[in-house]
Coordinates of C-alpha atoms and ligand atoms in Angstrom, one line a residue:
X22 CA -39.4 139.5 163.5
X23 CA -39.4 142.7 163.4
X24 CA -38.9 144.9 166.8
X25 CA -41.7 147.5 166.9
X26 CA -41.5 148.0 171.2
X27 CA -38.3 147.2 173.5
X28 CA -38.2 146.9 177.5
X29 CA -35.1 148.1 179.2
X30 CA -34.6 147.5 182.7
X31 CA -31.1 148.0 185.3
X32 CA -31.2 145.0 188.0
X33 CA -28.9 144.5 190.8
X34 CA -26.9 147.3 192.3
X35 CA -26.8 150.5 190.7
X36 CA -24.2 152.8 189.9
X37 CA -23.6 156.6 188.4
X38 CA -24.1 156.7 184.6
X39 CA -27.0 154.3 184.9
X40 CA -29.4 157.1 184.4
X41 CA -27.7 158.4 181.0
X42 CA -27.5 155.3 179.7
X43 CA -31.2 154.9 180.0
X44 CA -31.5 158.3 178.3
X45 CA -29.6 157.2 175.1
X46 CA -31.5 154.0 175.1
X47 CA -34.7 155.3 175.1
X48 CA -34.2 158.7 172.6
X49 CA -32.2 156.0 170.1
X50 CA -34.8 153.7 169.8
X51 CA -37.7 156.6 169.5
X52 CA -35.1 158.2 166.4
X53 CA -35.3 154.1 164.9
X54 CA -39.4 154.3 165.2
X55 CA -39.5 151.7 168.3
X56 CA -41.5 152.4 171.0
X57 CA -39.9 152.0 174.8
X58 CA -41.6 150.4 177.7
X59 CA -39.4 151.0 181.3
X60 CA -39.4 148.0 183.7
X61 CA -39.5 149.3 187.3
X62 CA -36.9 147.6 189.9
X63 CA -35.6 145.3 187.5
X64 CA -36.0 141.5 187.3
X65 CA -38.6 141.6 190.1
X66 CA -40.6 144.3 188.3
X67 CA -40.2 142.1 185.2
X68 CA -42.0 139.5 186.9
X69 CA -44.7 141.5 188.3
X70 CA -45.4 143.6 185.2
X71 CA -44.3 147.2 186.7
X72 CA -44.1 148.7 183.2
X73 CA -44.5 152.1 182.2
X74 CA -44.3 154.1 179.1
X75 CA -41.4 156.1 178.6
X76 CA -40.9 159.0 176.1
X77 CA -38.0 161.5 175.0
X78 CA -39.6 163.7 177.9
X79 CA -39.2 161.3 180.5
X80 CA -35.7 160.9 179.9
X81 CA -35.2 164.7 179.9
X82 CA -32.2 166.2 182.9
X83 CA -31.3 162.7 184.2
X84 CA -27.9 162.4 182.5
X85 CA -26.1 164.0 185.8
X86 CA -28.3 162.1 188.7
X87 CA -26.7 158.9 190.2
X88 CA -28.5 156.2 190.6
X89 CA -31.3 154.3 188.5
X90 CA -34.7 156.7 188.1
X91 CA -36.1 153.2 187.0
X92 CA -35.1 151.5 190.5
X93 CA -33.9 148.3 190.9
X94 CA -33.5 144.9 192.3
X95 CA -31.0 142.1 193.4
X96 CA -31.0 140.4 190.3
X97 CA -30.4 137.0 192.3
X98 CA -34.6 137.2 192.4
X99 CA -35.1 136.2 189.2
X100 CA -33.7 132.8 189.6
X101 CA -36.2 130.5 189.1
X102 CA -38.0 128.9 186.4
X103 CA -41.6 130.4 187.5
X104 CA -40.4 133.6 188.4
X105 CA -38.8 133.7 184.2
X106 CA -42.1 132.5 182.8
X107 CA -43.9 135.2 184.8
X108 CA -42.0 137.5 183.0
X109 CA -42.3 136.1 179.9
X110 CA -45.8 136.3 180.0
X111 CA -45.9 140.1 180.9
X112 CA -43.5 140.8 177.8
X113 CA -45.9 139.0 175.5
X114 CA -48.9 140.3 177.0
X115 CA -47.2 144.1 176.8
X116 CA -46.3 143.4 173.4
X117 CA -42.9 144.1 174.0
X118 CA -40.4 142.3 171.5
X119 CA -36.8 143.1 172.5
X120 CA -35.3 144.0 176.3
X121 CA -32.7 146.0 177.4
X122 CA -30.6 144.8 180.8
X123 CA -28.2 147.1 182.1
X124 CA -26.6 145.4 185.4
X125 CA -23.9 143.4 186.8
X126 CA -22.9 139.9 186.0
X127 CA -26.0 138.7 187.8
X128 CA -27.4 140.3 185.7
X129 CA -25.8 139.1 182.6
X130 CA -26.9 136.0 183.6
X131 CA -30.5 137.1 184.2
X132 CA -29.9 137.8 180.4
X133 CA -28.9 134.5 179.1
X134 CA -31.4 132.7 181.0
X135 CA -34.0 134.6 179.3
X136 CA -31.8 134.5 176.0
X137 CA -32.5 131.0 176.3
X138 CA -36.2 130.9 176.5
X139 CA -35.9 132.4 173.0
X140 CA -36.6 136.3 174.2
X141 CA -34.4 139.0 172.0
X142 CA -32.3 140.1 174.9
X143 CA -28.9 142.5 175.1
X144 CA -27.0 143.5 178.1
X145 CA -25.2 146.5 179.2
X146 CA -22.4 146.3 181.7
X147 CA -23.2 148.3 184.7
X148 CA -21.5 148.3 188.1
X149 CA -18.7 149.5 189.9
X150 CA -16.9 146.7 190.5
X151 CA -15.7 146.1 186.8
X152 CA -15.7 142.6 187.0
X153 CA -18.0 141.8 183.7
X154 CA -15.8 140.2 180.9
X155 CA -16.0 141.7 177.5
X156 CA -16.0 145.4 178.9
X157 CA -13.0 146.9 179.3
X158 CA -15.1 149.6 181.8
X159 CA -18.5 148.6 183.2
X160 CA -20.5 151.9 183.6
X161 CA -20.3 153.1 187.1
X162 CA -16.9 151.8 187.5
X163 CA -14.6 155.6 186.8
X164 CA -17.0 157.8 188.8
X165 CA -16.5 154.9 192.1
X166 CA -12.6 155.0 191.3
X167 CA -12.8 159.0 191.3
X168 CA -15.1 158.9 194.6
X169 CA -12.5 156.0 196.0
X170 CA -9.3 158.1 194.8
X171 CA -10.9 162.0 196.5
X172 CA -11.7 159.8 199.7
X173 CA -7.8 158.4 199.9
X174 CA -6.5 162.0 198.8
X175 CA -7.9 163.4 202.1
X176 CA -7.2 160.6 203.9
X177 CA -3.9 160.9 202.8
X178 CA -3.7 165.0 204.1
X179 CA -4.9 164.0 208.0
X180 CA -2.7 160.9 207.9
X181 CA 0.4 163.2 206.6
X182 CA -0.4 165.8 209.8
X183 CA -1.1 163.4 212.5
X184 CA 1.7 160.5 211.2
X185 CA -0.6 157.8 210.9
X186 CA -0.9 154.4 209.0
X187 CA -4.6 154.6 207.3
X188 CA -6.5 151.0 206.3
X189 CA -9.0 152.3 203.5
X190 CA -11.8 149.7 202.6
X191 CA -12.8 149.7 199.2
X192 CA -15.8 148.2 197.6
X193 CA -15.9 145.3 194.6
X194 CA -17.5 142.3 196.2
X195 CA -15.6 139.3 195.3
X196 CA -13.2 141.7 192.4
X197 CA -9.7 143.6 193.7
X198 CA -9.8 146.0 190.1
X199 CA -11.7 148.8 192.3
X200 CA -9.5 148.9 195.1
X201 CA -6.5 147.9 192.8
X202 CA -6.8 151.0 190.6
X203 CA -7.5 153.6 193.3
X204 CA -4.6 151.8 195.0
X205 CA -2.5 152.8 192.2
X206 CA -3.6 156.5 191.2
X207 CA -3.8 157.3 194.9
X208 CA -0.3 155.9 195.8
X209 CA -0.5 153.0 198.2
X210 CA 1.6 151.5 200.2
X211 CA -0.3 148.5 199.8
X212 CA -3.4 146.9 198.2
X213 CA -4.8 143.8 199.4
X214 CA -7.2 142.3 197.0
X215 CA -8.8 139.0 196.6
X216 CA -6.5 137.8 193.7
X217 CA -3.7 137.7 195.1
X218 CA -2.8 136.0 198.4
X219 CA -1.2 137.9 201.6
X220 CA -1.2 137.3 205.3
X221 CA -1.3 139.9 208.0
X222 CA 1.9 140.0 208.2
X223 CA 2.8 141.3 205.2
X224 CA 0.4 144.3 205.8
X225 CA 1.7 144.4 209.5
X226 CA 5.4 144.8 207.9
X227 CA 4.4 147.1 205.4
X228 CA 4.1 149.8 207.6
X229 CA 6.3 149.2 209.7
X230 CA 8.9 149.3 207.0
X231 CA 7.1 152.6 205.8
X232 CA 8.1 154.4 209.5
X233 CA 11.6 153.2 209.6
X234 CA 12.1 155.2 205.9
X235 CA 10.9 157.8 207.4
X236 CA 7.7 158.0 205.2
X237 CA 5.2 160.9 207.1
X238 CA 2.2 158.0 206.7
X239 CA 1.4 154.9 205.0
X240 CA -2.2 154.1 203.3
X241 CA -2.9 150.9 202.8
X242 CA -6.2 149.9 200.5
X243 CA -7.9 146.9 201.2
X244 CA -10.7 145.0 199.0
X245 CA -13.9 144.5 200.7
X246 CA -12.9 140.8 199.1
X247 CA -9.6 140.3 199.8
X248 CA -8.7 137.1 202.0
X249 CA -8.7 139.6 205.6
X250 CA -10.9 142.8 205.3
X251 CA -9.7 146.4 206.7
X252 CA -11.6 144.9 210.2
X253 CA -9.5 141.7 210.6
X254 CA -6.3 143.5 209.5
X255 CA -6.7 146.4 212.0
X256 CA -7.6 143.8 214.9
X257 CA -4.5 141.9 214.0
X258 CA -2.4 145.3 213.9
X259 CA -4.2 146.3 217.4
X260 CA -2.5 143.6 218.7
X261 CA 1.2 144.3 217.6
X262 CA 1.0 148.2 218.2
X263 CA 4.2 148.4 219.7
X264 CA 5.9 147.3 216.2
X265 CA 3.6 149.3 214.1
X266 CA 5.4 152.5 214.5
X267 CA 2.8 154.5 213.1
X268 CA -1.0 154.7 214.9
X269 CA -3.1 153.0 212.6
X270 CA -7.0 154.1 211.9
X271 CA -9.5 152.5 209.7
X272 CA -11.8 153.7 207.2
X273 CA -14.6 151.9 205.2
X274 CA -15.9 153.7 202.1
X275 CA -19.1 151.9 201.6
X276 CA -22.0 153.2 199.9
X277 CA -20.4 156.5 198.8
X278 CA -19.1 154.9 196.3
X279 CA -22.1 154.0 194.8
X280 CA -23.7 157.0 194.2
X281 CA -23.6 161.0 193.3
X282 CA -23.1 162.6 189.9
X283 CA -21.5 160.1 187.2
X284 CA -18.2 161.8 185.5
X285 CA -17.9 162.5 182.0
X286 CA -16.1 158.8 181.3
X287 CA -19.0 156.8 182.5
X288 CA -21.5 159.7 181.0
X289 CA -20.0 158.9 177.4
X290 CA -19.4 154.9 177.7
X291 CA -23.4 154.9 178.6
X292 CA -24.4 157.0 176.7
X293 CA -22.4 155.1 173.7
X294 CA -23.5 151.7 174.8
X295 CA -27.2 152.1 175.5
X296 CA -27.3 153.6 171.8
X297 CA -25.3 150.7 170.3
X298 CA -27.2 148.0 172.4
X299 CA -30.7 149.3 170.8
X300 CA -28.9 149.4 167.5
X301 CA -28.1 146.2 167.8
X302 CA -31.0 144.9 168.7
X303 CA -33.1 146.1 166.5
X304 CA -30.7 145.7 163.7
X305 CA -31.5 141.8 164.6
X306 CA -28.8 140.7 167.2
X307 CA -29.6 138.5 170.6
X308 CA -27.9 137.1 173.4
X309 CA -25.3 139.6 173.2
X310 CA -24.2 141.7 175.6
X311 CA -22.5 145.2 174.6
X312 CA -18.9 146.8 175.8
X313 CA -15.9 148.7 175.4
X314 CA -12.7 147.0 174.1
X315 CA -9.8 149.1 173.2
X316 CA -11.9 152.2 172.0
X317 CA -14.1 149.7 169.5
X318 CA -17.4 149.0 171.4
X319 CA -18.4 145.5 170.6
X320 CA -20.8 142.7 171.3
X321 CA -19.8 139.4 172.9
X322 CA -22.4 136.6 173.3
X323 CA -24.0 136.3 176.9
X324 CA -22.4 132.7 177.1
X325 CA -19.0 134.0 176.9
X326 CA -19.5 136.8 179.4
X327 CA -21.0 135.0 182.1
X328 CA -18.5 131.4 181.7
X329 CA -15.5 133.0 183.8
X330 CA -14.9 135.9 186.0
X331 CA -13.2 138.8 184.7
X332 CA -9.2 138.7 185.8
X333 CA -7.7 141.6 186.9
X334 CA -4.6 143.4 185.4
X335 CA -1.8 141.3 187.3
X336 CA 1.3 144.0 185.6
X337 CA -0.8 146.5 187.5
X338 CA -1.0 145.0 190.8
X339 CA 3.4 144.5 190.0
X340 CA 3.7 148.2 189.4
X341 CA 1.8 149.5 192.4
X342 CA 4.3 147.4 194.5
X343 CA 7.3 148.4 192.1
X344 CA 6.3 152.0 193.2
X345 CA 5.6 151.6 196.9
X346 CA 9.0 153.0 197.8
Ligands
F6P19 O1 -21.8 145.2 193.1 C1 -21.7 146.5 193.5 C2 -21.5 146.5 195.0 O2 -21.5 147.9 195.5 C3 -20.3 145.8 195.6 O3 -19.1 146.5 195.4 C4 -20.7 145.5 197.0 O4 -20.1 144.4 197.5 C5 -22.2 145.3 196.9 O5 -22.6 145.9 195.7 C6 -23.0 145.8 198.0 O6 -24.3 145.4 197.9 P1 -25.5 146.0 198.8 O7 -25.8 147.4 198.3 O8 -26.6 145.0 198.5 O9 -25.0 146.0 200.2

């Protein structure tokens, strides 16, 4: 069948570069003759028909702005079985023939399950947390690490003055690659992420060891995942205060990571995939999802992306200790 009009939608959190990837999705598909419908807040607005039109001009000065101008959802909403044949229904009755998902691995999911009804779906990886097989980057993930990396940098001047042992909390839900990778560009003393296992101790001795070399401070980044969060480490170091050596604060990133103006990396991979993922599906492919591998982007089948969680780079996590000096 031929595609004539695509959806595209982003569900589940957002992150920078979502708005230029919608920009290169929408002016590709009007340069291939296919007209683009835009699915307000994601799966949910899927299933309540919040469509509207979308045109080069409604694209137009978005490809700077964080965030999603089409909003979004949790994509956990679109779950059940009545909730994906209300959709279906307001694709057909929109005469929409292909959709465009641009999320997380929920909503990669979203994607299969809808890949299995028999709807022309492809996915593009979105979210900071880089934890979507098939990708080497999800889009979102570089401007967070910046955001992550600036926030440890002047973390790192105040802990320096004052002589202080700094516990930064870094998003990624149940991922370490986040926290791992600012970890490592920022310096760290330490990261504590959910793939590999540490008790409080460890961290306890870490900075310790840090004030008897004579280090002026020690940062320590800790995975909102990871088996103790920046809370339960700094109630356990509360405790031992005396040994510490250095006076230890805690800071929790949050949200900031989330949003503000996407950098050129995550400007380019969207921009790249949203064009590729229309090509692709109007060129005839489904139940794929598109991503970056090496400097090739590719597709990998939906299946495949959403069978096993994405591992993190275990050599990495080995140098940032090797270089903890
Ligand atoms: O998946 C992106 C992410 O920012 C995670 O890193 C974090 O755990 C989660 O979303 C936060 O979700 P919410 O915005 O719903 O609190």
């Amino acid at each position: 069948m031929a595609i004539r009009r695509i959806g595209v939608l982003t569900s589940g959190s957002d992150g920078p570069g979502f708005n230029p990837c919608l920009c290169a999705v929408v002016r590709m598909a009007i340069s291939l003759g296919v007209e683009v419908v835009g699915v307000r807040r994601g799966f949910t607005g899927l299933m309540n028909g919040e469509f509207i039109s979308l045109s080069a001009r409604s694209v137009g000065g978005i490809v700077h702005k964080g965030g999603t101008f089409l909003g979004t959802s949790p994509s956990v909403e679109f779950a059940g079985r009545r909730g994906q044949m209300e959709a279906l229904r307001n694709l057909n009755e929109a005469e929409i023939d292909g959709l465009i998902v641009i999320g997380g691995d929920g909503t990669m999911r979203g994607a299969q399950q809808l890949h299995e009804l028999g709807f022309p779906v492809v996915g593009i990886p979105g979210t900071i947390d880089n934890d979507v097989p098939g990708t080497d980057f999800s889009i979102g993930f570089d401007t967070a690490l910046n955001t992550a990396l600036d926030a440890i940098d002047r973390i790192k001047d105040t802990a320096t003055s004052l002589q202080r042992a700094f516990l930064v909390e870094v998003m990624g839900r149940k991922s370490g690659n986040l926290a791992l990778m600012a970890g490592l560009a920022g310096g760290a003393e330490m990261v504590c992420i959910p793939e590999q296992d540490f008790e409080l101790d460890d961290v306890a001795r870490t900075i310790t060891d840090a004030y008897v070399k004579g280090k002026a401070h020690c940062i320590i980044v800790v995975a909102e995942g990871a088996r103790f969060n920046a809370t339960a480490i700094a109630d356990y170091l509360q405790q031992r205060r005396e040994e510490a050596g250095f006076t230890v604060r805690m800071t929790i990133l949050g949200h900031v990571q989330r949003g503000g103006s996407p950098s050129a990396f995550d400007r380019l991979l969207a921009t790249r995939l949203g064009a590729f993922a229309v090509e692709r599906l109007v060129a005839g492919e489904r139940g794929v999802m598109v991503g970056l591998v090496g400097n090739e982007i590719v597709a990998t089948p939906l299946a495949e992306v959403i069978a096993h969680p994405k591992a993190i780079d275990v050599g990495m996590f080995h140098l940032a200790e090797t270089l903890a000096k």
